[in-house]
Amino acid sequence: MNKYDHKKIEKKWQKVWETKKMYRASDTSKAKKFYGLIEFPFPSGAGLHTGHIRSYAAMDAVARKRRAQGENVLYPIGWDAFGLPTENYAIKTGIQPAKVTKTNTDNFRRQLKALGISFDWSREVNTTDPEYYKWTQWIFLQMFKKGLAFKKMTHVNWCPKDKTVLANEEVIDGKCERCGTEVTKKDKNQWILAITKYADRLDKDLDDVDYLEKIKIQQRNWIGRSEGAELSFKIKGTEETITVFTTRADTLFGVTYVVLAPEHELVKKLSKNISNYSEVEEYIESLKGVAEIERTAEGKEKTGVVLKGVVAINPVNGEEIPVWIADYVLASYGTGAVMAVPAHDARDHVFALKYNLPFKPVLNPIHERPDVAGVKSFELKNKIVAIVEDGKGNILTINWKPELGGRLFVGGTVEQGELPQVTAIRELAEETGYTDAKIVDVSEETFTYRYFAHSKNKAFEAKTTFVHIRLNSLTQKETALEENEKNKFVLEWLPVDRARKEVKEILHVYGFAKFIDKQPFLGEGTLFNSQKFDGISSEQAKKDITKAVGGKMVVKYKLRDWIFSRQRYWGEPIPVVTCEKCGIVALPEKELPLKLPTIKEFAPTDTGESPLATLTKWVNTKCPTCKGPAKRETDTMPQWAGSSWYYLRYADSKNKKALASEKNLKYWTPIDWYNGGMEHTTLHLLYSRFWHKFLYDIGVVPTKEPYQKRTSHGLILAEGGEKMSKSKGNTVSPDELVALYGADTLRVYEMFMGPFDQAIAWNTSNMIGSRRFIERVYNLEENVVTKKKAPTDGSRKHLELIINQTIKKVGDDIESMGFNTAVSSLMILLNALEKEETVYRNEYEVLLQLLAPIAPHVTEEIWAELGNKKSIHTMPWQEFDPKKLQSDTWKIVVQINGKVRETFVSHTDDEEEVKSMVLLMDKIKARIGDKTPARVIYVKGKLVNIVVPGL
């Protein structure tokens, strides 16, 4: 038996594949194209880690399978090599960033080739190559010419450690996404890309692509499309008005105050009217340097100051209401002002509780159970739900028998002419015997609950009022309930947390949330406390109230324009000059690329200027328009620039006349399948979709969307369960693993270690199992009859079943990224083959071909040893026979009264035949005796349960 020598085998076939250019895609093939894409790596000094490999090996399996299915596959690779990590490393070591990048990309390339990933290396790109970033600059100039790229003074996020501006998306919990330093605020003149002009299309066009739903949700949440209304509140005694944007014009009667962003221009305009202006100024100053994301972070305590002397007029009813400034309102979103409705908005509610501001509910909730769908006639009832406290942190519950509703709070029907609070006290006394009670609160709103009572065959509409009661004492009196009534429930006092968890009926949950958790009602319903609009639905009221007060319906987005410039060295130069006479002027396209000059001191400056600003000779130039003196832009582009369009360059990576030819772009786009990390499904995905749509608008690309399908993989965590990070020193390099176990073992383990879309902790010791699996596949060749095919006389039916099931399962799993279950299926097939004294060549070859996309080297080696002249990776994908997917025998379990009494193999799954066989079995007849079965239950192809009363 030959020993499996992975080092020899893997190097051998990698050389063969490269020599034969096995994985080069054709731009002219008539075959169906498949463009599979992974996020190209940032080539760090630490090299690849095992987290990278999970995505690359997965898409490689898909690409190899698609090639086997006859498709023309493009699976390219390149380097996202500009950016802070390389620059920071260069600063630390004193080595030029260009040299660092060259060293790192060489190392990454070596590692990837050692893994046998079937990349088309002929199309390799590097964002730092002038022949590449020439087209990044070209795209920027087209945006500049169309007014989508512009420069203006703006309030920016500033990282004091990296000494650069950060886009809003690069600030996480108030800290720099890259280094974790607390972000401050600065006013700087910045280049901005108007991504907001594409906000609507970026949102709507998600309907046309096959993205995981969680990815679409992330995209839409970041875009933040809101349909609402702009309404104006006049400021008493002035000519000024406050315009607010709201998605809930139906709650306008519930406004009890108005809030301005601290930066709102009206604050200064009204300074003479504000009697506590010094306090206001002090508060505004305290917020300088606090990032917007931190100000609006969930759970952060909200703060504010009232503008004394400033009063707003509610346009719908003329009520005078106070005006505040608060940190939770941002000048950059909506109009920088909100109408506060504490009864129906979570942030306003918290703020109002803190500052003792009034609440005014204006919505009656509605809930319909599914069983009243289509019902038009309801019998009306008035009901109460009472939340009863003992004053010691416990809530009274009534634990009814399950068929009567389970655990609830006190409830009951309001009698004719009775007040809800009277009903609550009466029901409390009648059901529990507690009478020493005090009414704490009664809801203004009523909850309309529509349901069908099947016992009465009638639909009801219950209008429920909520009552909050506190007991003065726990003294109980005897109730008047009959014994049979008392047996229907048990009274139990529960701690608040347990009551919250165990009471689940929607009406009772609402009452608890209102009185105990002090939560506002955030849903929609019908209006009350709203004058002539009482009784109409929220949906209709939004339109009617907006119209009545002269407002207008509008669409707003949370998405902000993209702050594009960085005050760093290692990035694409922005190809414009500033001329005193002509202003900002674009470089002529023939002068592209504007190359990044070599510089000795590339550390960022303390002044906030790019290091390029120190290159006087480079900075001072001539204006392309008037030929007068001009200065080059010294800020550079962010790392996101080069990664926003790299997938297009792969289509035609050597083109010197265009970013890619029209013919190649028409053939290759859109990308058929793009896989990457969930951490990039907002920023990178959004930015690249924006660039692509712009290029579509100017006729450069033929499709509206860049990626037809987008999936994501879960992170591989470090062995301790932490996220792998170079800074923590817990990454796992593939080099030692490949040397010790082999690339195929590493690939199999990465695919088998857990569900592809879920995070999972790395465990090197678990690779031993994957290694043994590959060795078993390799050693099985010793038992293979290479000269013969398996007989077709029916003697191998058991194997035919497993083989066909495995072909279908592995094919389906690769397409659904269920790689762990694909490997598991291959292990089951291997087990079945190992049990045979003889394995025939065609049976073994099925195993090899199904394993080849995941373990390409060992399968190629065995395939050649079997005498095959062509590569296994050029063979047609195995097809299953649908007729052989089902067994013609069934293992039937026989039960009597639910207890297993027998098992047998049946050659039929017909119900009557199986039942007859079971009832004729001697063992079964002996157990049943002369008793007559009440029922014989059959689960097709699996189980017979004989129900015999009294046995």
PDB file of N, CA, C and O in Angstrom, residues 806-856:
ATOM      1  N   THR A 806     -26.134  10.169  -2.788  1.00  0.00           N
ATOM      2  CA  THR A 806     -24.969  11.017  -2.525  1.00  0.00           C
ATOM      3  C   THR A 806     -24.733  11.996  -3.666  1.00  0.00           C
ATOM      4  O   THR A 806     -24.392  13.164  -3.430  1.00  0.00           O
ATOM      5  N   ILE A 807     -24.887  11.537  -4.905  1.00  0.00           N
ATOM      6  CA  ILE A 807     -24.727  12.448  -6.051  1.00  0.00           C
ATOM      7  C   ILE A 807     -25.687  13.613  -5.915  1.00  0.00           C
ATOM      8  O   ILE A 807     -25.302  14.783  -6.075  1.00  0.00           O
ATOM      9  N   LYS A 808     -26.946  13.307  -5.616  1.00  0.00           N
ATOM     10  CA  LYS A 808     -27.944  14.384  -5.477  1.00  0.00           C
ATOM     11  C   LYS A 808     -27.638  15.267  -4.277  1.00  0.00           C
ATOM     12  O   LYS A 808     -27.668  16.503  -4.374  1.00  0.00           O
ATOM     13  N   LYS A 809     -27.295  14.660  -3.156  1.00  0.00           N
ATOM     14  CA  LYS A 809     -27.067  15.417  -1.929  1.00  0.00           C
ATOM     15  C   LYS A 809     -25.871  16.343  -2.057  1.00  0.00           C
ATOM     16  O   LYS A 809     -25.941  17.537  -1.711  1.00  0.00           O
ATOM     17  N   VAL A 810     -24.750  15.846  -2.574  1.00  0.00           N
ATOM     18  CA  VAL A 810     -23.547  16.669  -2.690  1.00  0.00           C
ATOM     19  C   VAL A 810     -23.778  17.801  -3.687  1.00  0.00           C
ATOM     20  O   VAL A 810     -23.394  18.953  -3.437  1.00  0.00           O
ATOM     21  N   GLY A 811     -24.414  17.499  -4.812  1.00  0.00           N
ATOM     22  CA  GLY A 811     -24.708  18.550  -5.791  1.00  0.00           C
ATOM     23  C   GLY A 811     -25.584  19.637  -5.219  1.00  0.00           C
ATOM     24  O   GLY A 811     -25.310  20.833  -5.383  1.00  0.00           O
ATOM     25  N   ASP A 812     -26.633  19.235  -4.523  1.00  0.00           N
ATOM     26  CA  ASP A 812     -27.542  20.211  -3.906  1.00  0.00           C
ATOM     27  C   ASP A 812     -26.835  21.011  -2.817  1.00  0.00           C
ATOM     28  O   ASP A 812     -27.013  22.230  -2.696  1.00  0.00           O
ATOM     29  N   ASP A 813     -26.027  20.320  -2.011  1.00  0.00           N
ATOM     30  CA  ASP A 813     -25.369  20.982  -0.877  1.00  0.00           C
ATOM     31  C   ASP A 813     -24.327  21.992  -1.327  1.00  0.00           C
ATOM     32  O   ASP A 813     -24.163  23.050  -0.699  1.00  0.00           O
ATOM     33  N   ILE A 814     -23.601  21.704  -2.392  1.00  0.00           N
ATOM     34  CA  ILE A 814     -22.619  22.672  -2.875  1.00  0.00           C
ATOM     35  C   ILE A 814     -23.330  23.939  -3.334  1.00  0.00           C
ATOM     36  O   ILE A 814     -22.885  25.058  -3.049  1.00  0.00           O
ATOM     37  N   GLU A 815     -24.473  23.800  -3.998  1.00  0.00           N
ATOM     38  CA  GLU A 815     -25.217  24.964  -4.480  1.00  0.00           C
ATOM     39  C   GLU A 815     -25.867  25.738  -3.348  1.00  0.00           C
ATOM     40  O   GLU A 815     -26.059  26.951  -3.450  1.00  0.00           O
ATOM     41  N   SER A 816     -26.205  25.062  -2.268  1.00  0.00           N
ATOM     42  CA  SER A 816     -26.838  25.747  -1.128  1.00  0.00           C
ATOM     43  C   SER A 816     -25.830  26.093  -0.044  1.00  0.00           C
ATOM     44  O   SER A 816     -26.197  26.556   1.027  1.00  0.00           O
ATOM     45  N   MET A 817     -24.553  25.851  -0.326  1.00  0.00           N
ATOM     46  CA  MET A 817     -23.454  26.088   0.609  1.00  0.00           C
ATOM     47  C   MET A 817     -23.608  25.279   1.903  1.00  0.00           C
ATOM     48  O   MET A 817     -23.206  25.705   2.978  1.00  0.00           O
ATOM     49  N   GLY A 818     -24.163  24.089   1.751  1.00  0.00           N
ATOM     50  CA  GLY A 818     -24.236  23.164   2.879  1.00  0.00           C
ATOM     51  C   GLY A 818     -23.043  22.218   2.825  1.00  0.00           C
ATOM     52  O   GLY A 818     -23.203  20.991   2.761  1.00  0.00           O
ATOM     53  N   PHE A 819     -21.844  22.792   2.866  1.00  0.00           N
ATOM     54  CA  PHE A 819     -20.627  22.009   2.636  1.00  0.00           C
ATOM     55  C   PHE A 819     -20.403  20.960   3.723  1.00  0.00           C
ATOM     56  O   PHE A 819     -19.872  19.885   3.455  1.00  0.00           O
ATOM     57  N   ASN A 820     -20.780  21.288   4.950  1.00  0.00           N
ATOM     58  CA  ASN A 820     -20.557  20.313   6.031  1.00  0.00           C
ATOM     59  C   ASN A 820     -21.373  19.043   5.817  1.00  0.00           C
ATOM     60  O   ASN A 820     -20.894  17.938   6.045  1.00  0.00           O
ATOM     61  N   THR A 821     -22.611  19.188   5.344  1.00  0.00           N
ATOM     62  CA  THR A 821     -23.428  17.994   5.097  1.00  0.00           C
ATOM     63  C   THR A 821     -23.022  17.297   3.804  1.00  0.00           C
ATOM     64  O   THR A 821     -23.216  16.090   3.664  1.00  0.00           O
ATOM     65  N   ALA A 822     -22.432  18.040   2.859  1.00  0.00           N
ATOM     66  CA  ALA A 822     -21.886  17.411   1.649  1.00  0.00           C
ATOM     67  C   ALA A 822     -20.750  16.465   2.030  1.00  0.00           C
ATOM     68  O   ALA A 822     -20.692  15.316   1.571  1.00  0.00           O
ATOM     69  N   VAL A 823     -19.836  16.945   2.882  1.00  0.00           N
ATOM     70  CA  VAL A 823     -18.723  16.104   3.328  1.00  0.00           C
ATOM     71  C   VAL A 823     -19.241  14.917   4.124  1.00  0.00           C
ATOM     72  O   VAL A 823     -18.769  13.778   3.968  1.00  0.00           O
ATOM     73  N   SER A 824     -20.242  15.159   4.957  1.00  0.00           N
ATOM     74  CA  SER A 824     -20.828  14.074   5.741  1.00  0.00           C
ATOM     75  C   SER A 824     -21.402  12.990   4.830  1.00  0.00           C
ATOM     76  O   SER A 824     -21.218  11.787   5.077  1.00  0.00           O
ATOM     77  N   SER A 825     -22.058  13.395   3.744  1.00  0.00           N
ATOM     78  CA  SER A 825     -22.617  12.426   2.792  1.00  0.00           C
ATOM     79  C   SER A 825     -21.512  11.618   2.120  1.00  0.00           C
ATOM     80  O   SER A 825     -21.665  10.407   1.886  1.00  0.00           O
ATOM     81  N   LEU A 826     -20.403  12.278   1.802  1.00  0.00           N
ATOM     82  CA  LEU A 826     -19.277  11.567   1.192  1.00  0.00           C
ATOM     83  C   LEU A 826     -18.676  10.561   2.167  1.00  0.00           C
ATOM     84  O   LEU A 826     -18.235   9.475   1.769  1.00  0.00           O
ATOM     85  N   MET A 827     -18.680  10.896   3.443  1.00  0.00           N
ATOM     86  CA  MET A 827     -18.176   9.962   4.458  1.00  0.00           C
ATOM     87  C   MET A 827     -19.081   8.733   4.555  1.00  0.00           C
ATOM     88  O   MET A 827     -18.600   7.605   4.719  1.00  0.00           O
ATOM     89  N   ILE A 828     -20.386   8.955   4.436  1.00  0.00           N
ATOM     90  CA  ILE A 828     -21.335   7.836   4.470  1.00  0.00           C
ATOM     91  C   ILE A 828     -21.113   6.920   3.268  1.00  0.00           C
ATOM     92  O   ILE A 828     -21.107   5.682   3.395  1.00  0.00           O
ATOM     93  N   LEU A 829     -20.907   7.516   2.102  1.00  0.00           N
ATOM     94  CA  LEU A 829     -20.647   6.717   0.903  1.00  0.00           C
ATOM     95  C   LEU A 829     -19.340   5.938   1.057  1.00  0.00           C
ATOM     96  O   LEU A 829     -19.256   4.755   0.687  1.00  0.00           O
ATOM     97  N   LEU A 830     -18.304   6.595   1.594  1.00  0.00           N
ATOM     98  CA  LEU A 830     -17.031   5.906   1.811  1.00  0.00           C
ATOM     99  C   LEU A 830     -17.209   4.718   2.752  1.00  0.00           C
ATOM    100  O   LEU A 830     -16.687   3.625   2.501  1.00  0.00           O
ATOM    101  N   ASN A 831     -17.974   4.907   3.830  1.00  0.00           N
ATOM    102  CA  ASN A 831     -18.230   3.815   4.767  1.00  0.00           C
ATOM    103  C   ASN A 831     -18.870   2.629   4.049  1.00  0.00           C
ATOM    104  O   ASN A 831     -18.512   1.466   4.285  1.00  0.00           O
ATOM    105  N   ALA A 832     -19.843   2.924   3.186  1.00  0.00           N
ATOM    106  CA  ALA A 832     -20.550   1.862   2.458  1.00  0.00           C
ATOM    107  C   ALA A 832     -19.603   1.117   1.523  1.00  0.00           C
ATOM    108  O   ALA A 832     -19.648  -0.121   1.424  1.00  0.00           O
ATOM    109  N   LEU A 833     -18.724   1.844   0.843  1.00  0.00           N
ATOM    110  CA  LEU A 833     -17.788   1.206  -0.083  1.00  0.00           C
ATOM    111  C   LEU A 833     -16.762   0.361   0.664  1.00  0.00           C
ATOM    112  O   LEU A 833     -16.359  -0.711   0.198  1.00  0.00           O
ATOM    113  N   GLU A 834     -16.335   0.856   1.832  1.00  0.00           N
ATOM    114  CA  GLU A 834     -15.332   0.112   2.610  1.00  0.00           C
ATOM    115  C   GLU A 834     -15.878  -1.223   3.120  1.00  0.00           C
ATOM    116  O   GLU A 834     -15.112  -2.151   3.393  1.00  0.00           O
ATOM    117  N   LYS A 835     -17.182  -1.332   3.261  1.00  0.00           N
ATOM    118  CA  LYS A 835     -17.787  -2.584   3.746  1.00  0.00           C
ATOM    119  C   LYS A 835     -17.806  -3.668   2.671  1.00  0.00           C
ATOM    120  O   LYS A 835     -18.032  -4.842   2.975  1.00  0.00           O
ATOM    121  N   GLU A 836     -17.630  -3.277   1.430  1.00  0.00           N
ATOM    122  CA  GLU A 836     -17.663  -4.229   0.328  1.00  0.00           C
ATOM    123  C   GLU A 836     -16.310  -4.924   0.173  1.00  0.00           C
ATOM    124  O   GLU A 836     -15.260  -4.285   0.284  1.00  0.00           O
ATOM    125  N   GLU A 837     -16.344  -6.200  -0.096  1.00  0.00           N
ATOM    126  CA  GLU A 837     -15.100  -6.925  -0.357  1.00  0.00           C
ATOM    127  C   GLU A 837     -14.465  -6.442  -1.644  1.00  0.00           C
ATOM    128  O   GLU A 837     -13.239  -6.387  -1.773  1.00  0.00           O
ATOM    129  N   THR A 838     -15.331  -6.109  -2.603  1.00  0.00           N
ATOM    130  CA  THR A 838     -14.855  -5.621  -3.898  1.00  0.00           C
ATOM    131  C   THR A 838     -15.519  -4.298  -4.203  1.00  0.00           C
ATOM    132  O   THR A 838     -16.722  -4.147  -4.031  1.00  0.00           O
ATOM    133  N   VAL A 839     -14.713  -3.323  -4.637  1.00  0.00           N
ATOM    134  CA  VAL A 839     -15.234  -2.032  -5.090  1.00  0.00           C
ATOM    135  C   VAL A 839     -14.898  -1.905  -6.570  1.00  0.00           C
ATOM    136  O   VAL A 839     -13.743  -2.088  -6.973  1.00  0.00           O
ATOM    137  N   TYR A 840     -15.916  -1.600  -7.338  1.00  0.00           N
ATOM    138  CA  TYR A 840     -15.705  -1.480  -8.777  1.00  0.00           C
ATOM    139  C   TYR A 840     -15.315  -0.047  -9.132  1.00  0.00           C
ATOM    140  O   TYR A 840     -15.673   0.903  -8.449  1.00  0.00           O
ATOM    141  N   ARG A 841     -14.587   0.029 -10.234  1.00  0.00           N
ATOM    142  CA  ARG A 841     -13.997   1.303 -10.638  1.00  0.00           C
ATOM    143  C   ARG A 841     -15.038   2.419 -10.759  1.00  0.00           C
ATOM    144  O   ARG A 841     -14.829   3.527 -10.270  1.00  0.00           O
ATOM    145  N   ASN A 842     -16.153   2.143 -11.433  1.00  0.00           N
ATOM    146  CA  ASN A 842     -17.142   3.214 -11.650  1.00  0.00           C
ATOM    147  C   ASN A 842     -17.771   3.675 -10.337  1.00  0.00           C
ATOM    148  O   ASN A 842     -18.168   4.826 -10.197  1.00  0.00           O
ATOM    149  N   GLU A 843     -17.853   2.794  -9.334  1.00  0.00           N
ATOM    150  CA  GLU A 843     -18.366   3.192  -8.027  1.00  0.00           C
ATOM    151  C   GLU A 843     -17.366   4.115  -7.326  1.00  0.00           C
ATOM    152  O   GLU A 843     -17.733   5.141  -6.739  1.00  0.00           O
ATOM    153  N   TYR A 844     -16.108   3.721  -7.387  1.00  0.00           N
ATOM    154  CA  TYR A 844     -15.038   4.519  -6.763  1.00  0.00           C
ATOM    155  C   TYR A 844     -14.902   5.877  -7.438  1.00  0.00           C
ATOM    156  O   TYR A 844     -14.693   6.903  -6.779  1.00  0.00           O
ATOM    157  N   GLU A 845     -15.041   5.893  -8.742  1.00  0.00           N
ATOM    158  CA  GLU A 845     -14.890   7.153  -9.484  1.00  0.00           C
ATOM    159  C   GLU A 845     -15.986   8.158  -9.140  1.00  0.00           C
ATOM    160  O   GLU A 845     -15.761   9.370  -9.174  1.00  0.00           O
ATOM    161  N   VAL A 846     -17.172   7.663  -8.798  1.00  0.00           N
ATOM    162  CA  VAL A 846     -18.228   8.573  -8.349  1.00  0.00           C
ATOM    163  C   VAL A 846     -17.785   9.292  -7.079  1.00  0.00           C
ATOM    164  O   VAL A 846     -17.900  10.516  -6.952  1.00  0.00           O
ATOM    165  N   LEU A 847     -17.261   8.526  -6.128  1.00  0.00           N
ATOM    166  CA  LEU A 847     -16.763   9.121  -4.880  1.00  0.00           C
ATOM    167  C   LEU A 847     -15.695  10.166  -5.180  1.00  0.00           C
ATOM    168  O   LEU A 847     -15.723  11.277  -4.636  1.00  0.00           O
ATOM    169  N   LEU A 848     -14.773   9.848  -6.056  1.00  0.00           N
ATOM    170  CA  LEU A 848     -13.679  10.763  -6.375  1.00  0.00           C
ATOM    171  C   LEU A 848     -14.195  12.047  -7.018  1.00  0.00           C
ATOM    172  O   LEU A 848     -13.767  13.153  -6.676  1.00  0.00           O
ATOM    173  N   GLN A 849     -15.108  11.910  -7.976  1.00  0.00           N
ATOM    174  CA  GLN A 849     -15.606  13.099  -8.680  1.00  0.00           C
ATOM    175  C   GLN A 849     -16.419  14.005  -7.772  1.00  0.00           C
ATOM    176  O   GLN A 849     -16.367  15.231  -7.911  1.00  0.00           O
ATOM    177  N   LEU A 850     -17.164  13.420  -6.843  1.00  0.00           N
ATOM    178  CA  LEU A 850     -17.947  14.238  -5.915  1.00  0.00           C
ATOM    179  C   LEU A 850     -17.050  14.930  -4.888  1.00  0.00           C
ATOM    180  O   LEU A 850     -17.356  16.030  -4.417  1.00  0.00           O
ATOM    181  N   LEU A 851     -15.931  14.292  -4.550  1.00  0.00           N
ATOM    182  CA  LEU A 851     -14.992  14.862  -3.586  1.00  0.00           C
ATOM    183  C   LEU A 851     -14.063  15.882  -4.240  1.00  0.00           C
ATOM    184  O   LEU A 851     -13.535  16.776  -3.564  1.00  0.00           O
ATOM    185  N   ALA A 852     -13.858  15.781  -5.551  1.00  0.00           N
ATOM    186  CA  ALA A 852     -12.865  16.602  -6.256  1.00  0.00           C
ATOM    187  C   ALA A 852     -13.009  18.105  -6.039  1.00  0.00           C
ATOM    188  O   ALA A 852     -11.991  18.795  -5.886  1.00  0.00           O
ATOM    189  N   PRO A 853     -14.224  18.707  -6.014  1.00  0.00           N
ATOM    190  CA  PRO A 853     -14.308  20.159  -5.794  1.00  0.00           C
ATOM    191  C   PRO A 853     -13.783  20.597  -4.426  1.00  0.00           C
ATOM    192  O   PRO A 853     -13.360  21.740  -4.261  1.00  0.00           O
ATOM    193  N   ILE A 854     -13.804  19.675  -3.458  1.00  0.00           N
ATOM    194  CA  ILE A 854     -13.401  20.021  -2.099  1.00  0.00           C
ATOM    195  C   ILE A 854     -11.954  19.608  -1.830  1.00  0.00           C
ATOM    196  O   ILE A 854     -11.211  20.333  -1.158  1.00  0.00           O
ATOM    197  N   ALA A 855     -11.544  18.463  -2.358  1.00  0.00           N
ATOM    198  CA  ALA A 855     -10.168  17.956  -2.183  1.00  0.00           C
ATOM    199  C   ALA A 855      -9.582  17.683  -3.564  1.00  0.00           C
ATOM    200  O   ALA A 855      -9.537  16.535  -4.012  1.00  0.00           O
ATOM    201  N   PRO A 856      -9.139  18.730  -4.255  1.00  0.00           N
ATOM    202  CA  PRO A 856      -8.783  18.572  -5.671  1.00  0.00           C
ATOM    203  C   PRO A 856      -7.496  17.794  -5.944  1.00  0.00           C
ATOM    204  O   PRO A 856      -7.364  17.165  -6.990  1.00  0.00           O
TER     205      PRO A 856
END
